[in-house]
Every structure is written in structure tokens, then in C-alpha cells.
PDB file of C-alpha atoms in Angstrom:
ATOM      1  CA  MET A1210      16.350  22.893  11.387  1.00  0.00           C
ATOM      2  CA  THR A1211      19.126  21.144   9.431  1.00  0.00           C
ATOM      3  CA  THR A1212      17.954  18.313   7.220  1.00  0.00           C
ATOM      4  CA  ASP A1213      20.328  15.421   6.575  1.00  0.00           C
ATOM      5  CA  ALA A1214      21.279  14.721   2.971  1.00  0.00           C
ATOM      6  CA  LEU A1215      19.551  11.335   2.865  1.00  0.00           C
ATOM      7  CA  THR A1216      16.215  12.737   3.997  1.00  0.00           C
ATOM      8  CA  ARG A1217      16.568  15.624   1.563  1.00  0.00           C
ATOM      9  CA  SER A1218      17.107  13.165  -1.306  1.00  0.00           C
ATOM     10  CA  TRP A1219      13.761  11.452  -0.558  1.00  0.00           C
ATOM     11  CA  ILE A1220      11.638  14.592  -0.601  1.00  0.00           C
ATOM     12  CA  ARG A1221       9.142  14.246  -3.441  1.00  0.00           C
ATOM     13  CA  THR A1222       6.248  16.566  -2.579  1.00  0.00           C
ATOM     14  CA  ALA A1223       5.289  19.664  -0.633  1.00  0.00           C
ATOM     15  CA  ALA A1224       3.887  17.266   1.983  1.00  0.00           C
ATOM     16  CA  ASP A1225       7.393  15.844   2.457  1.00  0.00           C
ATOM     17  CA  GLU A1226       8.771  19.359   2.929  1.00  0.00           C
ATOM     18  CA  LYS A1227       6.204  19.989   5.637  1.00  0.00           C
ATOM     19  CA  ALA A1228       6.955  16.653   7.270  1.00  0.00           C
ATOM     20  CA  VAL A1229      10.661  17.470   7.438  1.00  0.00           C
ATOM     21  CA  ALA A1230       9.818  20.786   9.078  1.00  0.00           C
ATOM     22  CA  LEU A1231       7.931  18.795  11.733  1.00  0.00           C
ATOM     23  CA  GLY A1232      11.016  16.682  12.443  1.00  0.00           C
ATOM     24  CA  HIS A1233      10.205  13.640  10.307  1.00  0.00           C
ATOM     25  CA  ARG A1234      13.146  11.957   8.599  1.00  0.00           C
ATOM     26  CA  PHE A1235      13.977   9.165   6.181  1.00  0.00           C
ATOM     27  CA  ASP A1236      15.441   5.901   7.473  1.00  0.00           C
ATOM     28  CA  ALA A1237      16.831   4.039   4.458  1.00  0.00           C
ATOM     29  CA  GLU A1238      17.533   0.886   6.475  1.00  0.00           C
ATOM     30  CA  ARG A1239      13.839   0.444   7.246  1.00  0.00           C
ATOM     31  CA  GLY A1240      12.846   0.859   3.629  1.00  0.00           C
ATOM     32  CA  GLU A1241      15.601  -1.430   2.374  1.00  0.00           C
ATOM     33  CA  PHE A1242      14.693  -4.070   4.960  1.00  0.00           C
ATOM     34  CA  ALA A1243      11.123  -4.237   3.622  1.00  0.00           C
ATOM     35  CA  CYS A1244      12.349  -4.451   0.009  1.00  0.00           C
ATOM     36  CA  ARG A1245      14.925  -7.135   0.814  1.00  0.00           C
ATOM     37  CA  TRP A1246      12.412  -9.191   2.779  1.00  0.00           C
ATOM     38  CA  MET A1247       9.939  -9.207  -0.112  1.00  0.00           C
ATOM     39  CA  GLU A1248      12.571 -10.153  -2.663  1.00  0.00           C
ATOM     40  CA  GLN A1249      14.130 -12.818  -0.438  1.00  0.00           C
ATOM     41  CA  TYR A1250      10.979 -14.624   0.680  1.00  0.00           C
ATOM     42  CA  LEU A1251       8.393 -14.031  -2.055  1.00  0.00           C
ATOM     43  CA  CYS A1252       8.056 -15.706  -5.444  1.00  0.00           C
ATOM     44  CA  LEU A1253       5.778 -15.063  -8.397  1.00  0.00           C
ATOM     45  CA  TYR A1254       3.333 -17.826  -9.166  1.00  0.00           C
ATOM     46  CA  GLU A1255       1.849 -17.303 -12.639  1.00  0.00           C
ATOM     47  CA  GLY A1256       3.008 -16.755 -16.197  1.00  0.00           C
ATOM     48  CA  GLU A1257       6.528 -17.198 -17.509  1.00  0.00           C
ATOM     49  CA  PHE A1258       8.088 -16.039 -14.220  1.00  0.00           C
ATOM     50  CA  ALA A1259       6.182 -18.481 -12.006  1.00  0.00           C
ATOM     51  CA  GLY A1260       8.397 -19.819  -9.218  1.00  0.00           C
ATOM     52  CA  LYS A1261      11.010 -17.095  -9.625  1.00  0.00           C
ATOM     53  CA  SER A1262      11.879 -14.646  -6.855  1.00  0.00           C
ATOM     54  CA  LEU A1263       9.971 -11.384  -6.782  1.00  0.00           C
ATOM     55  CA  ASN A1264      12.089  -8.575  -8.185  1.00  0.00           C
ATOM     56  CA  LEU A1265      10.473  -5.257  -7.418  1.00  0.00           C
ATOM     57  CA  MET A1266      10.149  -2.980 -10.417  1.00  0.00           C
ATOM     58  CA  PRO A1267      11.647   0.495  -9.912  1.00  0.00           C
ATOM     59  CA  TYR A1268       8.263   2.098  -9.235  1.00  0.00           C
ATOM     60  CA  GLN A1269       7.359  -0.660  -6.761  1.00  0.00           C
ATOM     61  CA  ARG A1270      10.675  -0.285  -4.931  1.00  0.00           C
ATOM     62  CA  GLU A1271      10.229   3.486  -4.796  1.00  0.00           C
ATOM     63  CA  PHE A1272       6.767   3.061  -3.291  1.00  0.00           C
ATOM     64  CA  VAL A1273       7.892   0.509  -0.684  1.00  0.00           C
ATOM     65  CA  MET A1274      10.903   2.628   0.260  1.00  0.00           C
ATOM     66  CA  ARG A1275       8.737   5.696   0.816  1.00  0.00           C
ATOM     67  CA  LEU A1276       6.013   3.777   2.627  1.00  0.00           C
ATOM     68  CA  PHE A1277       8.333   2.107   5.139  1.00  0.00           C
ATOM     69  CA  GLY A1278      11.350   4.415   5.101  1.00  0.00           C
ATOM     70  CA  TRP A1279       9.803   7.672   6.305  1.00  0.00           C
ATOM     71  CA  VAL A1280       9.614   7.812  10.123  1.00  0.00           C
ATOM     72  CA  ARG A1281       8.519  10.180  12.865  1.00  0.00           C
ATOM     73  CA  TRP A1282       9.325  10.422  16.554  1.00  0.00           C
ATOM     74  CA  SER A1283       6.560   9.280  18.906  1.00  0.00           C
ATOM     75  CA  ASP A1284       6.587  11.068  22.265  1.00  0.00           C
ATOM     76  CA  GLU A1285       4.038   8.562  23.524  1.00  0.00           C
ATOM     77  CA  ARG A1286       6.122   5.499  22.657  1.00  0.00           C
ATOM     78  CA  LYS A1287       9.564   7.110  22.910  1.00  0.00           C
ATOM     79  CA  GLU A1288      10.729   5.675  19.600  1.00  0.00           C
ATOM     80  CA  TRP A1289      10.768   6.315  15.860  1.00  0.00           C
ATOM     81  CA  ILE A1290       7.718   4.846  14.113  1.00  0.00           C
ATOM     82  CA  ARG A1291       6.430   4.882  10.552  1.00  0.00           C
ATOM     83  CA  ARG A1292       5.277   8.248   9.296  1.00  0.00           C
ATOM     84  CA  PHE A1293       2.543   6.997   6.985  1.00  0.00           C
ATOM     85  CA  THR A1294      -0.642   5.436   8.340  1.00  0.00           C
ATOM     86  CA  VAL A1295      -2.667   5.960   5.138  1.00  0.00           C
ATOM     87  CA  ALA A1296      -1.432   5.439   1.580  1.00  0.00           C
ATOM     88  CA  SER A1297      -2.812   5.248  -1.958  1.00  0.00           C
ATOM     89  CA  LEU A1298      -1.202   4.100  -5.195  1.00  0.00           C
ATOM     90  CA  TRP A1299      -2.922   4.975  -8.493  1.00  0.00           C
ATOM     91  CA  ALA A1300      -1.735   3.538 -11.810  1.00  0.00           C
ATOM     92  CA  ALA A1301      -2.904   1.890 -15.011  1.00  0.00           C
ATOM     93  CA  LYS A1302      -4.158  -1.678 -15.221  1.00  0.00           C
ATOM     94  CA  LYS A1303      -1.774  -4.649 -15.420  1.00  0.00           C
ATOM     95  CA  VAL A1304       1.266  -2.983 -13.839  1.00  0.00           C
ATOM     96  CA  GLY A1305       1.538  -5.355 -10.879  1.00  0.00           C
ATOM     97  CA  LYS A1306      -0.547  -3.504  -8.308  1.00  0.00           C
ATOM     98  CA  SER A1307      -2.297  -6.592  -6.886  1.00  0.00           C
ATOM     99  CA  PRO A1308       0.941  -8.584  -6.453  1.00  0.00           C
ATOM    100  CA  LEU A1309       2.490  -5.541  -4.788  1.00  0.00           C
ATOM    101  CA  LEU A1310      -0.485  -5.250  -2.456  1.00  0.00           C
ATOM    102  CA  ALA A1311      -0.131  -8.947  -1.639  1.00  0.00           C
ATOM    103  CA  ALA A1312       3.604  -8.556  -1.007  1.00  0.00           C
ATOM    104  CA  ILE A1313       3.080  -5.624   1.351  1.00  0.00           C
ATOM    105  CA  GLY A1314       0.355  -7.559   3.157  1.00  0.00           C
ATOM    106  CA  LEU A1315       2.657 -10.539   3.640  1.00  0.00           C
ATOM    107  CA  TYR A1316       5.447  -8.301   4.878  1.00  0.00           C
ATOM    108  CA  LEU A1317       3.136  -6.757   7.474  1.00  0.00           C
ATOM    109  CA  THR A1318       1.947 -10.227   8.503  1.00  0.00           C
ATOM    110  CA  CYS A1319       5.200 -12.189   8.473  1.00  0.00           C
ATOM    111  CA  GLY A1320       8.143  -9.806   8.189  1.00  0.00           C
ATOM    112  CA  ASP A1321       7.377  -6.681  10.191  1.00  0.00           C
ATOM    113  CA  GLY A1322       7.803  -8.395  13.545  1.00  0.00           C
ATOM    114  CA  GLU A1323       4.591  -7.185  15.204  1.00  0.00           C
ATOM    115  CA  GLN A1324       3.006  -9.793  17.441  1.00  0.00           C
ATOM    116  CA  GLY A1325      -0.641 -10.590  16.804  1.00  0.00           C
ATOM    117  CA  GLN A1326      -0.841  -8.482  13.671  1.00  0.00           C
ATOM    118  CA  LYS A1327      -4.084  -8.562  11.686  1.00  0.00           C
ATOM    119  CA  VAL A1328      -4.012  -7.660   8.000  1.00  0.00           C
ATOM    120  CA  TYR A1329      -7.366  -7.431   6.222  1.00  0.00           C
ATOM    121  CA  MET A1330      -7.579  -7.639   2.425  1.00  0.00           C
ATOM    122  CA  ALA A1331     -10.660  -5.664   1.382  1.00  0.00           C
ATOM    123  CA  ALA A1332     -12.399  -4.555  -1.799  1.00  0.00           C
ATOM    124  CA  LYS A1333     -15.843  -3.642  -3.101  1.00  0.00           C
ATOM    125  CA  ASN A1334     -16.847  -7.283  -2.680  1.00  0.00           C
ATOM    126  CA  GLY A1335     -15.404 -10.552  -1.506  1.00  0.00           C
ATOM    127  CA  ASP A1336     -14.556 -11.771  -5.009  1.00  0.00           C
ATOM    128  CA  GLN A1337     -12.420  -8.710  -5.715  1.00  0.00           C
ATOM    129  CA  ALA A1338     -10.686  -8.938  -2.332  1.00  0.00           C
ATOM    130  CA  LYS A1339      -9.782 -12.554  -3.014  1.00  0.00           C
ATOM    131  CA  ILE A1340      -7.781 -11.601  -6.116  1.00  0.00           C
ATOM    132  CA  ALA A1341      -4.938 -10.009  -4.147  1.00  0.00           C
ATOM    133  CA  GLN A1342      -5.350 -12.547  -1.323  1.00  0.00           C
ATOM    134  CA  ARG A1343      -4.866 -15.399  -3.803  1.00  0.00           C
ATOM    135  CA  HIS A1344      -1.635 -13.734  -4.910  1.00  0.00           C
ATOM    136  CA  ALA A1345      -0.475 -13.733  -1.288  1.00  0.00           C
ATOM    137  CA  PHE A1346      -1.660 -17.296  -0.717  1.00  0.00           C
ATOM    138  CA  ALA A1347       0.240 -18.573  -3.762  1.00  0.00           C
ATOM    139  CA  MET A1348       3.350 -16.588  -2.793  1.00  0.00           C
ATOM    140  CA  VAL A1349       3.420 -18.430   0.534  1.00  0.00           C
ATOM    141  CA  GLU A1350       2.989 -21.766  -1.228  1.00  0.00           C
ATOM    142  CA  GLN A1351       5.976 -20.923  -3.457  1.00  0.00           C
ATOM    143  CA  SER A1352       8.199 -19.975  -0.503  1.00  0.00           C
ATOM    144  CA  ARG A1353       9.795 -22.835   1.423  1.00  0.00           C
ATOM    145  CA  SER A1354      10.604 -20.564   4.377  1.00  0.00           C
ATOM    146  CA  LEU A1355       7.152 -18.989   4.655  1.00  0.00           C
ATOM    147  CA  LEU A1356       5.388 -22.270   4.091  1.00  0.00           C
ATOM    148  CA  ALA A1357       7.222 -23.706   7.095  1.00  0.00           C
ATOM    149  CA  ASP A1358       6.073 -20.820   9.306  1.00  0.00           C
ATOM    150  CA  CYS A1359       2.529 -20.338   8.029  1.00  0.00           C
ATOM    151  CA  LYS A1360      -0.749 -22.198   8.218  1.00  0.00           C
ATOM    152  CA  LEU A1361      -2.958 -21.904   5.123  1.00  0.00           C
ATOM    153  CA  ASN A1362      -6.731 -22.247   5.145  1.00  0.00           C
ATOM    154  CA  ARG A1363      -7.748 -23.093   1.597  1.00  0.00           C
ATOM    155  CA  SER A1364     -11.457 -22.511   2.152  1.00  0.00           C
ATOM    156  CA  THR A1365     -11.141 -19.005   3.619  1.00  0.00           C
ATOM    157  CA  LEU A1366      -7.693 -18.151   2.154  1.00  0.00           C
ATOM    158  CA  GLN A1367      -6.546 -17.043   5.613  1.00  0.00           C
ATOM    159  CA  ILE A1368      -2.787 -17.011   6.138  1.00  0.00           C
ATOM    160  CA  THR A1369      -1.603 -17.425   9.732  1.00  0.00           C
ATOM    161  CA  HIS A1370       2.019 -16.725  10.656  1.00  0.00           C
ATOM    162  CA  THR A1371       2.575 -18.941  13.684  1.00  0.00           C
ATOM    163  CA  PRO A1372       5.808 -17.398  15.095  1.00  0.00           C
ATOM    164  CA  THR A1373       4.073 -14.036  15.614  1.00  0.00           C
ATOM    165  CA  ARG A1374       0.474 -15.314  15.829  1.00  0.00           C
ATOM    166  CA  SER A1375      -0.412 -12.905  13.032  1.00  0.00           C
ATOM    167  CA  ALA A1376      -3.003 -13.392  10.325  1.00  0.00           C
ATOM    168  CA  MET A1377      -3.841 -12.090   6.871  1.00  0.00           C
ATOM    169  CA  LEU A1378      -7.442 -12.617   5.849  1.00  0.00           C
ATOM    170  CA  VAL A1379     -10.127 -11.547   3.415  1.00  0.00           C
ATOM    171  CA  LEU A1380     -12.521  -8.878   4.615  1.00  0.00           C
ATOM    172  CA  THR A1381     -15.986  -9.226   3.127  1.00  0.00           C
ATOM    173  CA  GLY A1382     -19.099  -7.148   3.577  1.00  0.00           C
ATOM    174  CA  ASP A1383     -20.850  -6.713   0.269  1.00  0.00           C
ATOM    175  CA  ASP A1384     -23.916  -5.139   1.816  1.00  0.00           C
ATOM    176  CA  SER A1385     -24.741  -2.743   4.637  1.00  0.00           C
ATOM    177  CA  ARG A1386     -25.287  -5.490   7.184  1.00  0.00           C
ATOM    178  CA  GLY A1387     -22.004  -7.130   6.270  1.00  0.00           C
ATOM    179  CA  ALA A1388     -20.164  -3.846   6.574  1.00  0.00           C
ATOM    180  CA  LYS A1389     -21.592  -3.187  10.027  1.00  0.00           C
ATOM    181  CA  ALA A1390     -20.190  -6.522  11.158  1.00  0.00           C
ATOM    182  CA  LYS A1391     -16.697  -5.137  10.547  1.00  0.00           C
ATOM    183  CA  GLU A1392     -16.782  -2.594  13.362  1.00  0.00           C
ATOM    184  CA  GLY A1393     -14.069  -3.069  15.945  1.00  0.00           C
ATOM    185  CA  LEU A1394     -11.363  -4.247  13.534  1.00  0.00           C
ATOM    186  CA  ASN A1395      -7.884  -3.981  15.004  1.00  0.00           C
ATOM    187  CA  GLY A1396      -5.183  -4.108  12.368  1.00  0.00           C
ATOM    188  CA  SER A1397      -4.172  -2.895   8.923  1.00  0.00           C
ATOM    189  CA  VAL A1398      -6.580  -2.732   5.970  1.00  0.00           C
ATOM    190  CA  LEU A1399      -5.453  -3.155   2.363  1.00  0.00           C
ATOM    191  CA  VAL A1400      -7.950  -2.172  -0.325  1.00  0.00           C
ATOM    192  CA  ASP A1401      -7.846  -3.359  -3.930  1.00  0.00           C
ATOM    193  CA  GLU A1402      -9.474  -1.054  -6.530  1.00  0.00           C
ATOM    194  CA  CYS A1403     -10.285   1.860  -4.268  1.00  0.00           C
ATOM    195  CA  HIS A1404     -12.163   3.687  -7.047  1.00  0.00           C
ATOM    196  CA  VAL A1405     -15.191   1.411  -6.526  1.00  0.00           C
ATOM    197  CA  PHE A1406     -14.832   0.876  -2.769  1.00  0.00           C
ATOM    198  CA  ASP A1407     -18.032   1.415  -0.803  1.00  0.00           C
ATOM    199  CA  ARG A1408     -18.063   4.650   1.217  1.00  0.00           C
ATOM    200  CA  GLU A1409     -19.844   3.075   4.185  1.00  0.00           C
ATOM    201  CA  MET A1410     -17.349   0.234   4.231  1.00  0.00           C
ATOM    202  CA  HIS A1411     -14.530   2.762   4.201  1.00  0.00           C
ATOM    203  CA  GLU A1412     -16.005   4.626   7.156  1.00  0.00           C
ATOM    204  CA  ARG A1413     -16.104   1.422   9.175  1.00  0.00           C
ATOM    205  CA  THR A1414     -12.649   0.170   8.227  1.00  0.00           C
ATOM    206  CA  SER A1415     -10.820   3.517   8.440  1.00  0.00           C
ATOM    207  CA  ARG A1416     -10.747   3.281  12.242  1.00  0.00           C
ATOM    208  CA  ALA A1417      -9.147  -0.155  12.257  1.00  0.00           C
ATOM    209  CA  GLY A1418      -5.881  -0.306  14.130  1.00  0.00           C
ATOM    210  CA  ILE A1419      -6.131   2.986  16.002  1.00  0.00           C
ATOM    211  CA  SER A1420      -4.724   1.249  19.078  1.00  0.00           C
ATOM    212  CA  ARG A1421      -1.797  -0.218  17.120  1.00  0.00           C
ATOM    213  CA  LYS A1422       1.677   1.308  17.040  1.00  0.00           C
ATOM    214  CA  GLU A1423       1.966   1.385  13.253  1.00  0.00           C
ATOM    215  CA  PRO A1424      -1.404   0.742  11.582  1.00  0.00           C
ATOM    216  CA  LEU A1425      -1.725   1.069   7.818  1.00  0.00           C
ATOM    217  CA  ASN A1426      -4.706   1.763   5.583  1.00  0.00           C
ATOM    218  CA  LEU A1427      -3.408   1.154   2.077  1.00  0.00           C
ATOM    219  CA  SER A1428      -5.253   1.157  -1.238  1.00  0.00           C
ATOM    220  CA  VAL A1429      -4.202   0.523  -4.834  1.00  0.00           C
ATOM    221  CA  SER A1430      -6.411   1.384  -7.771  1.00  0.00           C
ATOM    222  CA  THR A1431      -6.870   2.357 -11.368  1.00  0.00           C
ATOM    223  CA  ALA A1432      -8.730   5.563 -12.163  1.00  0.00           C
ATOM    224  CA  GLY A1433     -12.522   5.626 -11.856  1.00  0.00           C
ATOM    225  CA  ASP A1434     -15.239   7.578 -13.645  1.00  0.00           C
ATOM    226  CA  ASP A1435     -17.591   8.503 -10.785  1.00  0.00           C
ATOM    227  CA  PRO A1436     -16.841  11.989  -9.404  1.00  0.00           C
ATOM    228  CA  SER A1437     -19.173  11.385  -6.444  1.00  0.00           C
ATOM    229  CA  SER A1438     -17.393   8.223  -5.295  1.00  0.00           C
ATOM    230  CA  TYR A1439     -15.232   7.733  -2.240  1.00  0.00           C
ATOM    231  CA  GLY A1440     -12.340   6.796  -4.521  1.00  0.00           C
ATOM    232  CA  HIS A1441     -12.487  10.105  -6.384  1.00  0.00           C
ATOM    233  CA  GLU A1442     -12.643  11.947  -3.066  1.00  0.00           C
ATOM    234  CA  ARG A1443      -9.562  10.116  -1.819  1.00  0.00           C
ATOM    235  CA  PHE A1444      -7.712  10.784  -5.076  1.00  0.00           C
ATOM    236  CA  GLN A1445      -8.386  14.514  -4.907  1.00  0.00           C
ATOM    237  CA  TYR A1446      -7.482  14.640  -1.222  1.00  0.00           C
ATOM    238  CA  GLY A1447      -4.147  12.977  -1.969  1.00  0.00           C
ATOM    239  CA  GLN A1448      -3.371  15.510  -4.680  1.00  0.00           C
ATOM    240  CA  GLN A1449      -4.157  18.348  -2.285  1.00  0.00           C
ATOM    241  CA  VAL A1450      -1.837  16.828   0.329  1.00  0.00           C
ATOM    242  CA  ASN A1451       0.985  16.497  -2.191  1.00  0.00           C
ATOM    243  CA  ASP A1452       0.507  20.078  -3.372  1.00  0.00           C
ATOM    244  CA  GLY A1453       0.648  21.369   0.190  1.00  0.00           C
ATOM    245  CA  HIS A1454      -2.962  22.592   0.199  1.00  0.00           C
ATOM    246  CA  ARG A1455      -3.859  20.088   2.934  1.00  0.00           C
ATOM    247  CA  ASP A1456      -1.799  19.391   6.048  1.00  0.00           C
ATOM    248  CA  ASP A1457      -1.622  15.634   6.486  1.00  0.00           C
ATOM    249  CA  PRO A1458       1.955  14.360   6.906  1.00  0.00           C
ATOM    250  CA  HIS A1459       0.710  10.809   7.504  1.00  0.00           C
ATOM    251  CA  PHE A1460      -0.948  10.393   4.068  1.00  0.00           C
ATOM    252  CA  LEU A1461       1.107   9.019   1.156  1.00  0.00           C
ATOM    253  CA  HIS A1462      -0.383   9.663  -2.284  1.00  0.00           C
ATOM    254  CA  VAL A1463       1.360   8.300  -5.393  1.00  0.00           C
ATOM    255  CA  GLU A1464      -0.169   8.532  -8.853  1.00  0.00           C
ATOM    256  CA  TYR A1465       0.933   7.710 -12.371  1.00  0.00           C
ATOM    257  CA  GLY A1466      -1.131   9.260 -15.128  1.00  0.00           C
ATOM    258  CA  ALA A1467      -1.137  11.384 -18.228  1.00  0.00           C
ATOM    259  CA  PRO A1468      -2.381  14.983 -17.866  1.00  0.00           C
ATOM    260  CA  GLU A1469      -6.110  14.935 -17.216  1.00  0.00           C
ATOM    261  CA  LYS A1470      -7.042  17.352 -20.016  1.00  0.00           C
ATOM    262  CA  VAL A1471      -4.769  15.991 -22.749  1.00  0.00           C
ATOM    263  CA  SER A1472      -6.595  15.447 -26.050  1.00  0.00           C
ATOM    264  CA  GLU A1473      -6.969  12.158 -27.881  1.00  0.00           C
ATOM    265  CA  ALA A1474      -5.008  13.660 -30.766  1.00  0.00           C
ATOM    266  CA  ASP A1475      -2.095  14.535 -28.468  1.00  0.00           C
ATOM    267  CA  ILE A1476      -2.141  11.034 -27.018  1.00  0.00           C
ATOM    268  CA  ASP A1477      -1.995   9.518 -30.498  1.00  0.00           C
ATOM    269  CA  GLU A1478       0.890  11.806 -31.447  1.00  0.00           C
ATOM    270  CA  HIS A1479       2.874  11.233 -28.221  1.00  0.00           C
ATOM    271  CA  LEU A1480       1.690   7.769 -27.270  1.00  0.00           C
ATOM    272  CA  VAL A1481       4.959   6.545 -25.758  1.00  0.00           C
ATOM    273  CA  GLU A1482       5.477   9.688 -23.706  1.00  0.00           C
ATOM    274  CA  TYR A1483       1.982   9.635 -22.222  1.00  0.00           C
ATOM    275  CA  GLY A1484       1.989   5.841 -21.974  1.00  0.00           C
ATOM    276  CA  LYS A1485       5.052   5.902 -19.747  1.00  0.00           C
ATOM    277  CA  GLN A1486       3.459   8.537 -17.542  1.00  0.00           C
ATOM    278  CA  ALA A1487       0.398   6.351 -16.939  1.00  0.00           C
ATOM    279  CA  ASN A1488       2.195   2.990 -16.876  1.00  0.00           C
ATOM    280  CA  PRO A1489       5.134   2.856 -14.416  1.00  0.00           C
ATOM    281  CA  ALA A1490       5.829  -0.734 -15.536  1.00  0.00           C
ATOM    282  CA  TRP A1491       6.519   0.369 -19.122  1.00  0.00           C
ATOM    283  CA  GLY A1492       9.357  -1.748 -20.466  1.00  0.00           C
ATOM    284  CA  TYR A1493       8.849  -4.534 -17.937  1.00  0.00           C
TER     285      TYR A1493
END
């Protein structure tokens, strides 16, 4: 099978090679549309850049392009749809992961065009989930266009996009009973700090959106320290997919980190080199 030059230029992993062999391709217009929408409609709301338009950092743009640009043909629907239904982004603290998660959530809710979309912001507990949701809430408040099209509930932080009747809301469930109440979800789930996410909660939210055309289960996280956790399991699985040891063309795994076994002495000696590997926002 002949691969077009554009698709070939976006191959990053062995998983991409396998996907191309299955007939998947890269649609730059889809990826660029998502990036342009975020930068046109979303504004930052805190710090020295508060009120200014969101400008995606190179690593953020790369992630959004890959997430929304790769497509596959659906025999069932007779159209090209997104390749990735599950994605994870792993990077150091304070590199803009939560704002990026909020931006992607708002795009799915307000910019993707799906009618009746449901986007759930989840985390280990409600307080953590509200961090990224507050980013999204404030981004809408800063955007004249989105504010005109959205209803904001300040008590629940729910964002409702009236033209498409879509909603972005916080998903809580800090205990077993709360998690069980989340069965039957129908939409996309975005998880903040996957390394501490509850395994039972994951099991119940992982089936959300199975009846949707393009559901997404997306998580962003720093590294954890519990090898028995769901987060560690997901991290290892993503590495195996990227290396080609697991066949899962619908899983996007992106990580930024220094070599796992590097010594403290080596880090001290090559701090900038290893710092840039772990921090994709270095210099920004």
C-alpha cells in the first residue's frame, strides 16, 4: 500500500506504522481546524497573560494535531472518523496540561459540531476534577463568542453549549457508591492526573460513549510512584503500544521524561538536557 507523504511525515511510533498498514491516514485539515478553533475562541485567564488568546505551545499543538488529525475509514458509518478513542499525555508539572485538557474539552463541547455531546471532566475526586473545569469555565467567560452561545452554572460549573445542546460537566464519585452512579455515561471522559485515578472509577467510565461516533477517553498526568496503580498500568500499556508490542491503533500515548534509570549525578551534570526531555514547555 502506498502511503501519502503527509501521512508519512506524521508517523511517530511503531503503532503509527501499523495503523498506516491498516489504511489509516493523516488529515491535516482536521488537526489544524481543532488548533485554530482553540486559538481563535479561547483565552487564558490567570497570570500575566490573562485575557490574551491561547497560543498553543509546540508540544500542545503537536498533541492536538495527532489527536484530531489521524483518521480511519468506518465501514459502518461510511465515512472517515477519528482514529484515536483513547489518549494519554504524560509530562512534568506546570507545563500547561490542565489548560490543554480544558481547551480540548471545550472544543469537543462547542467546536466539534456533534449534537448533544457530553464531556465529563473527571479525576480522583471532585476537587481535582474542578481544577481543569474551572480553567474551561473561565475560558468561556473570557470569550465573547463562547459566552454568547453558552450557559454557565456557577454552582456546578457545568457549561452548556446551546446551539448543539452539548454540555461539559464535572464527574464526581469519590467513593464506591458514587462511582457506581456513573454507569451508563454516554460521552467523552477527560481525566486529570491519571496516576492517582481510581481503578474502579476507570472501569465504569471507560465504557462511556461506546454508542457515539467519535468518543474520547483522554487523560493527562504527571508520573506517579505506585507500580500497582491503574495509572502505572496505563503508562506501561501506552509504551507497549508505541513500541509495537501491543496492537491497539486507537490508543495515543505521548510522554515526556528523562530516562527512567538515569542517576542523580547525571541529572546534575546534564540538567538542561534532561530538563528539556521531561518539560516540553521548557523556554515558555
